[in-house]
Coordinates of C-alpha atoms in Angstrom, one line a residue:
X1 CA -19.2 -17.9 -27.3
X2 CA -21.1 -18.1 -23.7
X3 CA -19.1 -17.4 -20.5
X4 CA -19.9 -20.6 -19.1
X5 CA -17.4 -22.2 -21.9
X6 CA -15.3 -19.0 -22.7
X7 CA -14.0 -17.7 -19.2
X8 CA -12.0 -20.3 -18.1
X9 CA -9.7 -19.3 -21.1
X10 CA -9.6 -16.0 -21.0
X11 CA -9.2 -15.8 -17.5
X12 CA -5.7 -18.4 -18.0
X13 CA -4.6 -16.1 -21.0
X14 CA -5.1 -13.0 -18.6
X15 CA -3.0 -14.5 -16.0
X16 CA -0.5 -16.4 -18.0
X17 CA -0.2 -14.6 -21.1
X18 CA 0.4 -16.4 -24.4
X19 CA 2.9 -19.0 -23.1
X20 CA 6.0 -17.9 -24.7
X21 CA 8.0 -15.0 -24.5
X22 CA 6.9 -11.6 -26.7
X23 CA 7.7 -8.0 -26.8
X24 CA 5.0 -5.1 -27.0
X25 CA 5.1 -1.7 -28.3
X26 CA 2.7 1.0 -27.9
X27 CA 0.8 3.9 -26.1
X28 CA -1.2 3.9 -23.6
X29 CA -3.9 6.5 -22.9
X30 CA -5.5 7.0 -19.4
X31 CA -8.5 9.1 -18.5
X32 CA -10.1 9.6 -15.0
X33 CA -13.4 9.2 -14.1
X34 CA -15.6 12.4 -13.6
X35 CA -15.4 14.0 -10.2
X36 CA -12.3 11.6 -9.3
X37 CA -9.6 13.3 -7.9
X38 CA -6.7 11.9 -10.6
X39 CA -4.0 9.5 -10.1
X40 CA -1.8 9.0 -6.9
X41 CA -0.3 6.3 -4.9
X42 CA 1.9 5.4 -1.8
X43 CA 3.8 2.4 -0.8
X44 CA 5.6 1.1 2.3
X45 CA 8.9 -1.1 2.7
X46 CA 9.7 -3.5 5.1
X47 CA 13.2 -5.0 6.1
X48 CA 15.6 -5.2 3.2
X49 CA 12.6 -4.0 0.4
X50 CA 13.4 -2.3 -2.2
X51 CA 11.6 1.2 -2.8
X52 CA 9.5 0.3 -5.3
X53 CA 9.9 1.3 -8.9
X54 CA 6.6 2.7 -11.1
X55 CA 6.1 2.7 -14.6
X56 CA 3.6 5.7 -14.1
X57 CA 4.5 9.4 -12.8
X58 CA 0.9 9.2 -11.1
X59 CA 0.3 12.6 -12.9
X60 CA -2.6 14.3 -11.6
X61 CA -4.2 15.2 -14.8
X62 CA -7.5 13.4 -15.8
X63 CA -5.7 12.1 -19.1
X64 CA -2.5 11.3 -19.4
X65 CA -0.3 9.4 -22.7
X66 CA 2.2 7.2 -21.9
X67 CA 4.9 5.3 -24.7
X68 CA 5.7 2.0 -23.7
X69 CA 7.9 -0.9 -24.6
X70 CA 8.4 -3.8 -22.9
X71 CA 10.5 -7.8 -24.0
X72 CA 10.4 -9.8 -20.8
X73 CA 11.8 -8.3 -18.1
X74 CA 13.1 -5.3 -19.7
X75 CA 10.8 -2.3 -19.7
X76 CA 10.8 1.4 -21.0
X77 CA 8.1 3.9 -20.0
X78 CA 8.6 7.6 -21.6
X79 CA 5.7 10.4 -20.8
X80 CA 3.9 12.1 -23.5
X81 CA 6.4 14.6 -24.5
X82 CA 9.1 11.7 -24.4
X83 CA 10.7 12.0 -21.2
X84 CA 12.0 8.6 -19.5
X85 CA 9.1 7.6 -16.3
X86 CA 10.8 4.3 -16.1
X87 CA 14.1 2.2 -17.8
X88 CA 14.5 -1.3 -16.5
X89 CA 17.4 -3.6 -18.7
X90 CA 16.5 -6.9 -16.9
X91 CA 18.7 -6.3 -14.4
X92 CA 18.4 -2.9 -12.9
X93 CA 16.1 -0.1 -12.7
X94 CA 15.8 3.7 -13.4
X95 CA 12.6 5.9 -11.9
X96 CA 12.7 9.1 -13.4
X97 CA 11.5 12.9 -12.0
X98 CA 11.8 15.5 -14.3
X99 CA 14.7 17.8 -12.9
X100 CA 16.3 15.3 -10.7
X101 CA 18.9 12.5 -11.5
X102 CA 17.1 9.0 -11.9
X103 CA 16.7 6.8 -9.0
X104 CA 18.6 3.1 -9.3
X105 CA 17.3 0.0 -8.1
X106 CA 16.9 -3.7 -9.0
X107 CA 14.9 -4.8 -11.5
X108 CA 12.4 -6.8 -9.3
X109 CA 11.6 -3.6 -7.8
X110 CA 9.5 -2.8 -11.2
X111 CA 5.7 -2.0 -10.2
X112 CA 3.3 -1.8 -13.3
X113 CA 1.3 0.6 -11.9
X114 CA 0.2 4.4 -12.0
X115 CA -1.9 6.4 -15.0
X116 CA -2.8 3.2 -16.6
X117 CA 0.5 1.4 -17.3
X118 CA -0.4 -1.8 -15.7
X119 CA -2.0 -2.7 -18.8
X120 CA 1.6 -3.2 -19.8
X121 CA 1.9 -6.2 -17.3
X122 CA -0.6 -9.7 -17.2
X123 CA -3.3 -9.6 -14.2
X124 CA -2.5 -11.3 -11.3
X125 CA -5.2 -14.5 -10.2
X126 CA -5.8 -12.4 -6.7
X127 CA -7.6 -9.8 -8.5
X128 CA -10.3 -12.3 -9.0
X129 CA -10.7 -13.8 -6.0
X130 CA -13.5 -13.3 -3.9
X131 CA -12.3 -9.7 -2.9
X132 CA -11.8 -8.9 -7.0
X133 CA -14.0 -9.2 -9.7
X134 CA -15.0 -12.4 -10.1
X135 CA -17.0 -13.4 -13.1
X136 CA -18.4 -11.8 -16.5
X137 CA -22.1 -10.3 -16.6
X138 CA -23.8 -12.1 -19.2
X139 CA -21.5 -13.5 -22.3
X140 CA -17.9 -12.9 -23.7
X141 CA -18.3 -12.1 -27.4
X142 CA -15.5 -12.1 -29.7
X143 CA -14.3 -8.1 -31.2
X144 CA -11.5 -6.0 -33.0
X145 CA -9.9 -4.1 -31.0
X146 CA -7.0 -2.2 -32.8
X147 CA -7.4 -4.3 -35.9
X148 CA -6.3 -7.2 -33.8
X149 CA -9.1 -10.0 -32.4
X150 CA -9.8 -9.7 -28.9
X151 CA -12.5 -10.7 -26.1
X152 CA -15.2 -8.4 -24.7
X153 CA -17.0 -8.9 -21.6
X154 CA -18.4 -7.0 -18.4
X155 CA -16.9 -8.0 -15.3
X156 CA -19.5 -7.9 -12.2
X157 CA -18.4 -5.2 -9.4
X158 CA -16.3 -6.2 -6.3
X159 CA -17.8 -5.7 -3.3
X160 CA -15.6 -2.3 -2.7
X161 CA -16.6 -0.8 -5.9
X162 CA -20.1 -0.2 -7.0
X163 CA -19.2 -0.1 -10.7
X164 CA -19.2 -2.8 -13.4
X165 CA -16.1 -2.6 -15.2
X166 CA -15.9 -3.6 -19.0
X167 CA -12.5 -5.6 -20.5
X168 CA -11.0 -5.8 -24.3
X169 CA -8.9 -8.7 -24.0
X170 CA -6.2 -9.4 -27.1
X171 CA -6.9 -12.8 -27.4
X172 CA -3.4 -13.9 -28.5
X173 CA -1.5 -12.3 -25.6
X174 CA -3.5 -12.0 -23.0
X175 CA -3.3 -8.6 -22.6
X176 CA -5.8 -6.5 -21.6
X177 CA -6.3 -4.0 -24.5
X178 CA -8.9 -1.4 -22.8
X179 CA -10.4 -1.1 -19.4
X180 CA -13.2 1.3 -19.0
X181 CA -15.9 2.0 -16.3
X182 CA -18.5 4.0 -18.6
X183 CA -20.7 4.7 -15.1
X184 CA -17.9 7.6 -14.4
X185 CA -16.5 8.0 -18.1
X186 CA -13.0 6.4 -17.2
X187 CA -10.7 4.5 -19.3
X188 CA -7.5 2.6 -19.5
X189 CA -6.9 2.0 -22.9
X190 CA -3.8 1.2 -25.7
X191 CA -4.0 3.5 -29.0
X192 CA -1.5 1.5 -30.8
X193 CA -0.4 -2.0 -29.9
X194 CA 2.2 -3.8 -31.3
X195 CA 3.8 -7.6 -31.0
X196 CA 6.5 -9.3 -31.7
X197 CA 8.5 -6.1 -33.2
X198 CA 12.0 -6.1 -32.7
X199 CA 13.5 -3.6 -30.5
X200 CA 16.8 -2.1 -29.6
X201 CA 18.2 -3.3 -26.6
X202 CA 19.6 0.6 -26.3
X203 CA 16.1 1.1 -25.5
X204 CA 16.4 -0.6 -22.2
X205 CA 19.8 1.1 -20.8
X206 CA 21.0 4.0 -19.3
X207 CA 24.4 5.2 -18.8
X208 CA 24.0 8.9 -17.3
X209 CA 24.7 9.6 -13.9
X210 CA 22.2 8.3 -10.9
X211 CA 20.9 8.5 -7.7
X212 CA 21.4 5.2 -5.0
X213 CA 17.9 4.3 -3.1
X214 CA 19.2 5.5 -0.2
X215 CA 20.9 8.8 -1.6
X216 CA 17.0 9.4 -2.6
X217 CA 15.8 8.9 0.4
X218 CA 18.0 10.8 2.2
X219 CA 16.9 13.9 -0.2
X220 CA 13.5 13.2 0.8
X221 CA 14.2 12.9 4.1
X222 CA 15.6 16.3 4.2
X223 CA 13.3 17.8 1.8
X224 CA 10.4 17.0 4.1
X225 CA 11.9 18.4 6.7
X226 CA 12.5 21.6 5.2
X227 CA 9.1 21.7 4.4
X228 CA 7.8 20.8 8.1
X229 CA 9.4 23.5 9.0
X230 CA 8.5 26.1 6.2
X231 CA 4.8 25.2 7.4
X232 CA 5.5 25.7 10.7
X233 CA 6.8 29.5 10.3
X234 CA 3.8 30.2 8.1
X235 CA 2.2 29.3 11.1
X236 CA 4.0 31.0 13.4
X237 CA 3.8 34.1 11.6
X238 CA -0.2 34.1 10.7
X239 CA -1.1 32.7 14.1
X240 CA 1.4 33.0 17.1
X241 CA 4.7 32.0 17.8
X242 CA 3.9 31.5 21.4
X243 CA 4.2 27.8 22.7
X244 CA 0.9 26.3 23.2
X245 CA 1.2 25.4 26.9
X246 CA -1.1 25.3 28.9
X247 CA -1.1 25.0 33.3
X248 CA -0.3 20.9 33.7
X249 CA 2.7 21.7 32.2
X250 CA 1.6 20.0 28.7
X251 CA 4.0 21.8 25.9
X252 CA 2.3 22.1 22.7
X253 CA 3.5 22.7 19.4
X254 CA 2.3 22.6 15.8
X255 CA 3.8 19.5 14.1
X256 CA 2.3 20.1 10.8
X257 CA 0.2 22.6 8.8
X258 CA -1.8 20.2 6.7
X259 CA -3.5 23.2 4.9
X260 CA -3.1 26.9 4.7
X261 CA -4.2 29.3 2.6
X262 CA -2.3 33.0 2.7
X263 CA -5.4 34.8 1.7
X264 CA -7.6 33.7 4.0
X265 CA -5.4 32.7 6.5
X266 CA -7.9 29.6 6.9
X267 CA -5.4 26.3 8.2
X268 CA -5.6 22.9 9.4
X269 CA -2.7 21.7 11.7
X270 CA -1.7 18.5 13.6
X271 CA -0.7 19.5 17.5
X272 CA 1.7 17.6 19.4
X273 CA 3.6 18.2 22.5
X274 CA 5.3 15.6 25.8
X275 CA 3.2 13.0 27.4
X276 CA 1.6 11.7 23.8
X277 CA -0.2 14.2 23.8
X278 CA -1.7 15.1 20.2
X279 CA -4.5 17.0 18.7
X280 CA -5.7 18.9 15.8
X281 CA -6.0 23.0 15.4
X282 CA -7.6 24.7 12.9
X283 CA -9.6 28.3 12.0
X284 CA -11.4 29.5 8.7
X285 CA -12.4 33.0 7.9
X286 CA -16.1 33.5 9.6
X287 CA -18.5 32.4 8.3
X288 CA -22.5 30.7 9.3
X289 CA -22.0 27.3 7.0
X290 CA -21.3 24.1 8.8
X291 CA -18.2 23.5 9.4
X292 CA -17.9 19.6 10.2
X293 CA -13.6 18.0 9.8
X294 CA -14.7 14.6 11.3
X295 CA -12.4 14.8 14.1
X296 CA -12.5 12.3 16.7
X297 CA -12.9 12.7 20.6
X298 CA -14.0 16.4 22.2
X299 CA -14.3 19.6 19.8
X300 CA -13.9 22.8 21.1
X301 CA -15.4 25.6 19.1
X302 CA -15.3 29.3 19.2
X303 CA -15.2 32.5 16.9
X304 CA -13.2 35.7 17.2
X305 CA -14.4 39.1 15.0
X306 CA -12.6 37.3 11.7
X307 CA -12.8 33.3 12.1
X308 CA -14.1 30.5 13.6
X309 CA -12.0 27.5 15.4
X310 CA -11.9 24.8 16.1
X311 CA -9.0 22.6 18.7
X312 CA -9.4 18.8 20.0
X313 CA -6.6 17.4 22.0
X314 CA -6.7 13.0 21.8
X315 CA -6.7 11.5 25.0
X316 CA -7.1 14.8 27.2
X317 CA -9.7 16.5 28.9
X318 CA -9.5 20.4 27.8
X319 CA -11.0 22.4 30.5
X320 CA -12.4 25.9 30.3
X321 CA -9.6 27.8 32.1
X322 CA -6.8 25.7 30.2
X323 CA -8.9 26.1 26.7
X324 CA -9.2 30.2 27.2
X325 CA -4.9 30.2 27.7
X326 CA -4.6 28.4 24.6
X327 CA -7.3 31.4 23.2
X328 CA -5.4 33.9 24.6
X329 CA -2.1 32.4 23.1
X330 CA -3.5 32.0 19.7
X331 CA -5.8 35.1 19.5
X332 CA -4.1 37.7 22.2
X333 CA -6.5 40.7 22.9
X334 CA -9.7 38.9 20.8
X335 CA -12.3 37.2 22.9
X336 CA -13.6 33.9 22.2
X337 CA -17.9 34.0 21.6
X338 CA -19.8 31.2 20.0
X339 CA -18.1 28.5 22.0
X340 CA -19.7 25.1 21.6
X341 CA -18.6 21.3 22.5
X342 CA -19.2 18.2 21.8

């Protein structure tokens, strides 16, 4: 069939699904492109949100396996070696972290997303819009995918990704059965898929004990604090544990250690201190390679007999006598050679 007659229905059975209600079955397997750096995600609540709940553990590794049932609104994700990622009965929802209790929310807090498990869930119209992909390059021919008849067809690049991106589509359920961009030898894809099955409402409960969303967040809360402040004694310890003030009675002080490393002592830290004032700090081992972080504003550089660094305050004028306290602060007894700005 040609797209011009074809993609109209395909595109309704993406975004509707087959019209009636169905239950799926399967495993999904999700591989990363080459030189991408693997799965990860963030979100943001506002008001009275609920933290989102993901059907993927947004594992790092470039291919991950996923189990996967789903009737209606009721959901069960399990990980590879069969550990719970996600229960939802309808109702309510469990996140799960390996060596933590599950987190509890409601139901409409479910998010198909993370190591391909959105492939669980229809697409929404919005993803082809004008800022999606929008139409197919050339024709959508009919397949098997899985044994089962599906659609195949290229969709043509958004205009914030350069690659093409090529669909299976089960032509009963709407579903997309495999999404793949061969440019960077990625895939999204089902192994086994199956309709219609019955399944065990047990599947879709849990009884154990939980964590509330805002128990969670509280542990989080406090987790990243105790790790603020294990970064900042590295740093204290491998740099100074002087104050960083300097004559205009600016304190400064690291507020986070982005990146050490213990055998280099190489870091990268954020600098904060009273009057908004904020900057960035960091030092690698010496060395003649460019060394370029894409900081804004004024960059002060310098070298001592083991490293180079680097310092830019935002939104303040560093002069020479305050910048050589701050050197003597962080490197007591070394002078500073190699100093450039700009």
């Amino acid at each position: 069939m040609s797209s011009e007659t074809a993609w109209p229905e395909v595109l309704v059975r993406m975004v509707d699904g087959p019209g009636h209600a169905i239950s799926l079955r399967g495993t999904i397997r999700s591989r990363n492109g080459r030189h991408q750096p693997g799965n990860f995600g963030g979100w943001t609540t506002m008001g009275d949100q609920a933290r989102p709940q993901f059907t993927g553990n947004f594992s790092r590794a470039r291919e991950t396996v996923h189990h996967v049932w789903r009737t209606g609104s009721k959901v069960r994700v399990e990980d590879s070696d069969g550990h719970p990622v996600l229960i939802s009965d309808g109702n309510r929802s469990w996140s799960f972290t390996r060596g933590a209790l599950p987190v509890e929310g409601p139901a409409s807090a479910v998010r198909f997303e993370g190591n391909g498990t959105y492939l669980l869930d229809w697409r929404p119209a919005t993803e082809f819009t004008n800022t999606g992909y929008r139409e197919p390059v050339g024709t959508v021919e009919h397949t098997t995918f899985l044994g089962r008849p599906a659609w195949t067809f290229e969709l043509a690049p958004a205009h914030l990704d350069p690659h093409t991106v090529h669909l299976v589509v089960d032509t009963e359920t709407g579903i997309v059965l495999q999404q793949r961009y061969d440019a960077v030898d990625a895939v999204d894809e089902w192994t086994e898929f199956a309709v219609d099955e019955p399944l065990d409402n047990a599947l879709f409960e849990w009884t154990g004990p939980v964590l509330s969303a805002e128990e969670e967040a509280a542990r989080e809360r406090t987790e990243q604090e105790d790790e603020r402040a294990r970064r900042r004694q590295w740093f204290r310890t491998h740099v100074t544990d002087q104050p960083l003030t300097t004559t205009v009675q600016v304190d400064l002080d690291v507020q986070w250690v982005h990146t050490y490393n213990d055998n280099t002592g190489a870091f990268e830290a954020s600098l904060g201190g009273d009057h908004f004032i904020g900057g960035s700090l960091a030092r690698r081992p010496r060395s003649s390679e460019p060394w370029n972080l894409r900081w804004g504003g004024d960059v002060h550089r310098w070298s001592t007999t083991d490293f180079d660094w680097q310092i830019s305050l935002h939104d303040f004028t560093l002069s020479p006598d305050r910048l050589q306290q701050l050197q003597t602060r962080l490197h007591p007894g070394e002078p500073a050679t190699h100093y450039t700005a700009g």
